[in-house]
Amino acid sequence: MTQERKLTGRHVLMICVGAFGVIITVNLFLAYNAVRTFPGLEVKNSYVASQKFDERRSAQEGLGWTVSAQQVDGVLTLSITDAAGMPVEVQELNALLGRPTHVKEDSEPAFVFDGTAYVAPMDLDDGNWDLRMIATAEDGTEYRQRLKVRVIR
C-alpha cells in the first residue's frame, strides 16, 4: 500500500523561495559579469572631454575625409580618402581593433600605406569588431573615428 503525500503550504513556500533564489542568483551573476567585462567608459571625465568637442569636430570635418574599413582574406584595410576621392597618407596613424563588448581580443594593427590604403595582416574571427583610429593630418589636425568592421566567412 502506498502512502499519498500531500502538498502543504510549507512545500509551496520552499518551492517559491528556491525558484526565486535561483532566478535572483543568476541575475546577480549576469549583472556582475556584464559590468566587469564592459564598464561602458568612453572617456574618464565627460565634462573635460566636452569642452573642445565642437572645435575638434569642425576641424575634423574641415579635412573632408571619408574613412572606411574592411577585412578580406586575412587583410584589414583602412581606406582614407579626401574630398576629391584621392587616397590620403597621414602623418601619424594609431589604431586599436577589438570587440565592442570586451577588451580581451584588443590589438593594435600594424598598418602600412600601400599607395591607396592602409593595410595590415589580421586574421579575425566572425562577428562585429570596432576599429578606433586616430590619424594626424599633415597640418596636425587630429581625425578620430570609430569604425564598425563586420567579418562574415
PDB file of C-alpha atoms in Angstrom:
ATOM      1  CA  MET A   1       0.000   0.000   0.000  1.00  0.00           C
ATOM      2  CA  THR A   2       1.408   3.368  -0.992  1.00  0.00           C
ATOM      3  CA  GLN A   3       1.171   6.373   1.185  1.00  0.00           C
ATOM      4  CA  GLU A   4      -0.086   9.514  -0.528  1.00  0.00           C
ATOM      5  CA  ARG A   5       1.964  12.700   0.045  1.00  0.00           C
ATOM      6  CA  LYS A   6       0.134  15.961   0.399  1.00  0.00           C
ATOM      7  CA  LEU A   7       1.307  19.305  -0.923  1.00  0.00           C
ATOM      8  CA  THR A   8       1.341  21.594   2.066  1.00  0.00           C
ATOM      9  CA  GLY A   9       1.893  25.308   2.452  1.00  0.00           C
ATOM     10  CA  ARG A  10       5.387  24.624   3.677  1.00  0.00           C
ATOM     11  CA  HIS A  11       6.240  22.747   0.456  1.00  0.00           C
ATOM     12  CA  VAL A  12       4.848  25.559  -1.708  1.00  0.00           C
ATOM     13  CA  LEU A  13       6.863  28.105   0.265  1.00  0.00           C
ATOM     14  CA  MET A  14      10.081  26.109  -0.205  1.00  0.00           C
ATOM     15  CA  ILE A  15       9.413  25.753  -3.954  1.00  0.00           C
ATOM     16  CA  CYS A  16       8.799  29.511  -4.345  1.00  0.00           C
ATOM     17  CA  VAL A  17      11.827  30.508  -2.249  1.00  0.00           C
ATOM     18  CA  GLY A  18      14.018  28.051  -4.168  1.00  0.00           C
ATOM     19  CA  ALA A  19      12.796  29.213  -7.600  1.00  0.00           C
ATOM     20  CA  PHE A  20      13.182  32.903  -6.805  1.00  0.00           C
ATOM     21  CA  GLY A  21      16.544  32.221  -5.173  1.00  0.00           C
ATOM     22  CA  VAL A  22      17.825  30.631  -8.397  1.00  0.00           C
ATOM     23  CA  ILE A  23      16.444  33.482 -10.529  1.00  0.00           C
ATOM     24  CA  ILE A  24      17.963  36.188  -8.310  1.00  0.00           C
ATOM     25  CA  THR A  25      21.326  34.394  -8.136  1.00  0.00           C
ATOM     26  CA  VAL A  26      21.527  34.041 -11.925  1.00  0.00           C
ATOM     27  CA  ASN A  27      20.546  37.694 -12.457  1.00  0.00           C
ATOM     28  CA  LEU A  28      23.165  38.928  -9.980  1.00  0.00           C
ATOM     29  CA  PHE A  29      25.829  36.752 -11.631  1.00  0.00           C
ATOM     30  CA  LEU A  30      24.970  38.035 -15.124  1.00  0.00           C
ATOM     31  CA  ALA A  31      24.830  41.682 -13.998  1.00  0.00           C
ATOM     32  CA  TYR A  32      28.201  41.387 -12.238  1.00  0.00           C
ATOM     33  CA  ASN A  33      29.851  39.867 -15.319  1.00  0.00           C
ATOM     34  CA  ALA A  34      28.292  42.455 -17.637  1.00  0.00           C
ATOM     35  CA  VAL A  35      29.700  45.344 -15.611  1.00  0.00           C
ATOM     36  CA  ARG A  36      33.069  43.640 -15.016  1.00  0.00           C
ATOM     37  CA  THR A  37      33.729  42.929 -18.708  1.00  0.00           C
ATOM     38  CA  PHE A  38      32.360  46.171 -20.196  1.00  0.00           C
ATOM     39  CA  PRO A  39      32.236  49.209 -17.902  1.00  0.00           C
ATOM     40  CA  GLY A  40      30.869  51.438 -20.688  1.00  0.00           C
ATOM     41  CA  LEU A  41      33.507  54.152 -20.280  1.00  0.00           C
ATOM     42  CA  GLU A  42      34.379  56.149 -23.371  1.00  0.00           C
ATOM     43  CA  VAL A  43      36.304  58.858 -21.535  1.00  0.00           C
ATOM     44  CA  LYS A  44      37.312  59.248 -17.887  1.00  0.00           C
ATOM     45  CA  ASN A  45      35.768  62.697 -17.488  1.00  0.00           C
ATOM     46  CA  SER A  46      32.986  63.583 -19.912  1.00  0.00           C
ATOM     47  CA  TYR A  47      32.849  67.238 -18.840  1.00  0.00           C
ATOM     48  CA  VAL A  48      36.503  67.827 -19.701  1.00  0.00           C
ATOM     49  CA  ALA A  49      36.141  65.915 -22.988  1.00  0.00           C
ATOM     50  CA  SER A  50      33.138  68.030 -23.982  1.00  0.00           C
ATOM     51  CA  GLN A  51      34.897  71.393 -23.583  1.00  0.00           C
ATOM     52  CA  LYS A  52      36.531  71.374 -27.019  1.00  0.00           C
ATOM     53  CA  PHE A  53      34.258  68.891 -28.772  1.00  0.00           C
ATOM     54  CA  ASP A  54      32.734  71.338 -31.272  1.00  0.00           C
ATOM     55  CA  GLU A  55      36.127  72.803 -32.132  1.00  0.00           C
ATOM     56  CA  ARG A  56      37.682  69.365 -32.745  1.00  0.00           C
ATOM     57  CA  ARG A  57      34.640  68.222 -34.749  1.00  0.00           C
ATOM     58  CA  SER A  58      34.767  71.303 -37.012  1.00  0.00           C
ATOM     59  CA  ALA A  59      38.487  70.823 -37.652  1.00  0.00           C
ATOM     60  CA  GLN A  60      37.946  67.138 -38.415  1.00  0.00           C
ATOM     61  CA  GLU A  61      35.052  67.845 -40.796  1.00  0.00           C
ATOM     62  CA  GLY A  62      37.164  70.545 -42.463  1.00  0.00           C
ATOM     63  CA  LEU A  63      39.561  67.852 -43.677  1.00  0.00           C
ATOM     64  CA  GLY A  64      36.782  66.392 -45.849  1.00  0.00           C
ATOM     65  CA  TRP A  65      37.995  62.837 -45.331  1.00  0.00           C
ATOM     66  CA  THR A  66      35.959  59.692 -45.894  1.00  0.00           C
ATOM     67  CA  VAL A  67      37.112  56.680 -43.910  1.00  0.00           C
ATOM     68  CA  SER A  68      36.130  53.016 -44.226  1.00  0.00           C
ATOM     69  CA  ALA A  69      37.481  49.684 -43.016  1.00  0.00           C
ATOM     70  CA  GLN A  70      37.012  46.080 -44.060  1.00  0.00           C
ATOM     71  CA  GLN A  71      38.675  42.724 -43.569  1.00  0.00           C
ATOM     72  CA  VAL A  72      39.010  40.388 -46.558  1.00  0.00           C
ATOM     73  CA  ASP A  73      41.161  37.252 -46.835  1.00  0.00           C
ATOM     74  CA  GLY A  74      43.179  37.933 -43.693  1.00  0.00           C
ATOM     75  CA  VAL A  75      43.950  41.567 -44.552  1.00  0.00           C
ATOM     76  CA  LEU A  76      42.442  44.520 -42.694  1.00  0.00           C
ATOM     77  CA  THR A  77      42.156  47.537 -44.998  1.00  0.00           C
ATOM     78  CA  LEU A  78      41.656  51.090 -43.755  1.00  0.00           C
ATOM     79  CA  SER A  79      40.815  53.477 -46.569  1.00  0.00           C
ATOM     80  CA  ILE A  80      41.156  57.232 -46.061  1.00  0.00           C
ATOM     81  CA  THR A  81      40.199  59.479 -48.987  1.00  0.00           C
ATOM     82  CA  ASP A  82      39.935  63.241 -49.320  1.00  0.00           C
ATOM     83  CA  ALA A  83      37.006  65.246 -50.691  1.00  0.00           C
ATOM     84  CA  ALA A  84      38.176  64.559 -54.262  1.00  0.00           C
ATOM     85  CA  GLY A  85      38.295  60.803 -53.613  1.00  0.00           C
ATOM     86  CA  MET A  86      42.098  60.622 -53.626  1.00  0.00           C
ATOM     87  CA  PRO A  87      43.908  58.422 -51.074  1.00  0.00           C
ATOM     88  CA  VAL A  88      45.336  60.245 -48.074  1.00  0.00           C
ATOM     89  CA  GLU A  89      48.664  59.377 -46.461  1.00  0.00           C
ATOM     90  CA  VAL A  90      48.603  60.670 -42.904  1.00  0.00           C
ATOM     91  CA  GLN A  91      51.445  61.980 -40.778  1.00  0.00           C
ATOM     92  CA  GLU A  92      50.679  59.501 -37.968  1.00  0.00           C
ATOM     93  CA  LEU A  93      48.158  56.677 -37.547  1.00  0.00           C
ATOM     94  CA  ASN A  94      47.211  54.926 -34.311  1.00  0.00           C
ATOM     95  CA  ALA A  95      44.531  52.256 -34.271  1.00  0.00           C
ATOM     96  CA  LEU A  96      43.021  49.793 -31.833  1.00  0.00           C
ATOM     97  CA  LEU A  97      40.958  46.854 -33.048  1.00  0.00           C
ATOM     98  CA  GLY A  98      38.710  44.944 -30.684  1.00  0.00           C
ATOM     99  CA  ARG A  99      35.297  43.572 -29.944  1.00  0.00           C
ATOM    100  CA  PRO A 100      32.570  46.039 -28.960  1.00  0.00           C
ATOM    101  CA  THR A 101      31.751  44.068 -25.799  1.00  0.00           C
ATOM    102  CA  HIS A 102      35.106  43.265 -24.179  1.00  0.00           C
ATOM    103  CA  VAL A 103      38.813  44.045 -24.310  1.00  0.00           C
ATOM    104  CA  LYS A 104      40.265  40.504 -24.292  1.00  0.00           C
ATOM    105  CA  GLU A 105      40.870  40.471 -28.051  1.00  0.00           C
ATOM    106  CA  ASP A 106      42.100  44.077 -28.436  1.00  0.00           C
ATOM    107  CA  SER A 107      45.137  44.521 -30.662  1.00  0.00           C
ATOM    108  CA  GLU A 108      46.958  47.287 -32.491  1.00  0.00           C
ATOM    109  CA  PRO A 109      47.131  46.565 -36.232  1.00  0.00           C
ATOM    110  CA  ALA A 110      50.484  47.320 -37.869  1.00  0.00           C
ATOM    111  CA  PHE A 111      49.116  49.404 -40.745  1.00  0.00           C
ATOM    112  CA  VAL A 112      51.320  50.116 -43.758  1.00  0.00           C
ATOM    113  CA  PHE A 113      50.349  52.567 -46.508  1.00  0.00           C
ATOM    114  CA  ASP A 114      50.378  50.773 -49.886  1.00  0.00           C
ATOM    115  CA  GLY A 115      49.749  53.856 -52.014  1.00  0.00           C
ATOM    116  CA  THR A 116      45.959  53.600 -51.947  1.00  0.00           C
ATOM    117  CA  ALA A 117      45.041  52.490 -48.401  1.00  0.00           C
ATOM    118  CA  TYR A 118      46.458  51.296 -45.114  1.00  0.00           C
ATOM    119  CA  VAL A 119      46.719  47.506 -44.853  1.00  0.00           C
ATOM    120  CA  ALA A 120      47.583  45.146 -42.014  1.00  0.00           C
ATOM    121  CA  PRO A 121      47.542  41.357 -41.862  1.00  0.00           C
ATOM    122  CA  MET A 122      44.761  40.445 -39.424  1.00  0.00           C
ATOM    123  CA  ASP A 123      43.011  37.087 -39.220  1.00  0.00           C
ATOM    124  CA  LEU A 124      39.762  37.917 -37.435  1.00  0.00           C
ATOM    125  CA  ASP A 125      37.038  35.628 -36.148  1.00  0.00           C
ATOM    126  CA  ASP A 126      33.478  36.079 -37.371  1.00  0.00           C
ATOM    127  CA  GLY A 127      31.389  38.846 -35.877  1.00  0.00           C
ATOM    128  CA  ASN A 128      31.473  42.544 -35.123  1.00  0.00           C
ATOM    129  CA  TRP A 129      34.708  44.421 -34.493  1.00  0.00           C
ATOM    130  CA  ASP A 130      35.422  48.071 -33.664  1.00  0.00           C
ATOM    131  CA  LEU A 131      38.384  49.887 -35.181  1.00  0.00           C
ATOM    132  CA  ARG A 132      39.189  53.004 -33.173  1.00  0.00           C
ATOM    133  CA  MET A 133      41.575  55.155 -35.147  1.00  0.00           C
ATOM    134  CA  ILE A 134      43.371  58.442 -34.606  1.00  0.00           C
ATOM    135  CA  ALA A 135      45.013  59.850 -37.730  1.00  0.00           C
ATOM    136  CA  THR A 136      47.060  63.043 -37.718  1.00  0.00           C
ATOM    137  CA  ALA A 137      46.841  65.088 -40.908  1.00  0.00           C
ATOM    138  CA  GLU A 138      49.876  66.818 -42.398  1.00  0.00           C
ATOM    139  CA  ASP A 139      48.703  70.119 -40.850  1.00  0.00           C
ATOM    140  CA  GLY A 140      48.487  68.494 -37.373  1.00  0.00           C
ATOM    141  CA  THR A 141      44.700  68.112 -37.267  1.00  0.00           C
ATOM    142  CA  GLU A 142      43.568  65.002 -35.400  1.00  0.00           C
ATOM    143  CA  TYR A 143      40.942  62.817 -37.054  1.00  0.00           C
ATOM    144  CA  ARG A 144      39.232  60.394 -34.660  1.00  0.00           C
ATOM    145  CA  GLN A 145      36.796  57.767 -35.823  1.00  0.00           C
ATOM    146  CA  ARG A 146      35.315  54.502 -34.589  1.00  0.00           C
ATOM    147  CA  LEU A 147      34.547  52.198 -37.483  1.00  0.00           C
ATOM    148  CA  LYS A 148      32.497  49.020 -37.456  1.00  0.00           C
ATOM    149  CA  VAL A 149      34.094  46.026 -39.159  1.00  0.00           C
ATOM    150  CA  ARG A 150      31.783  43.072 -39.802  1.00  0.00           C
ATOM    151  CA  VAL A 151      33.515  39.772 -40.542  1.00  0.00           C
ATOM    152  CA  ILE A 152      31.484  37.015 -42.196  1.00  0.00           C
ATOM    153  CA  ARG A 153      33.100  33.911 -43.604  1.00  0.00           C
TER     154      ARG A 153
END
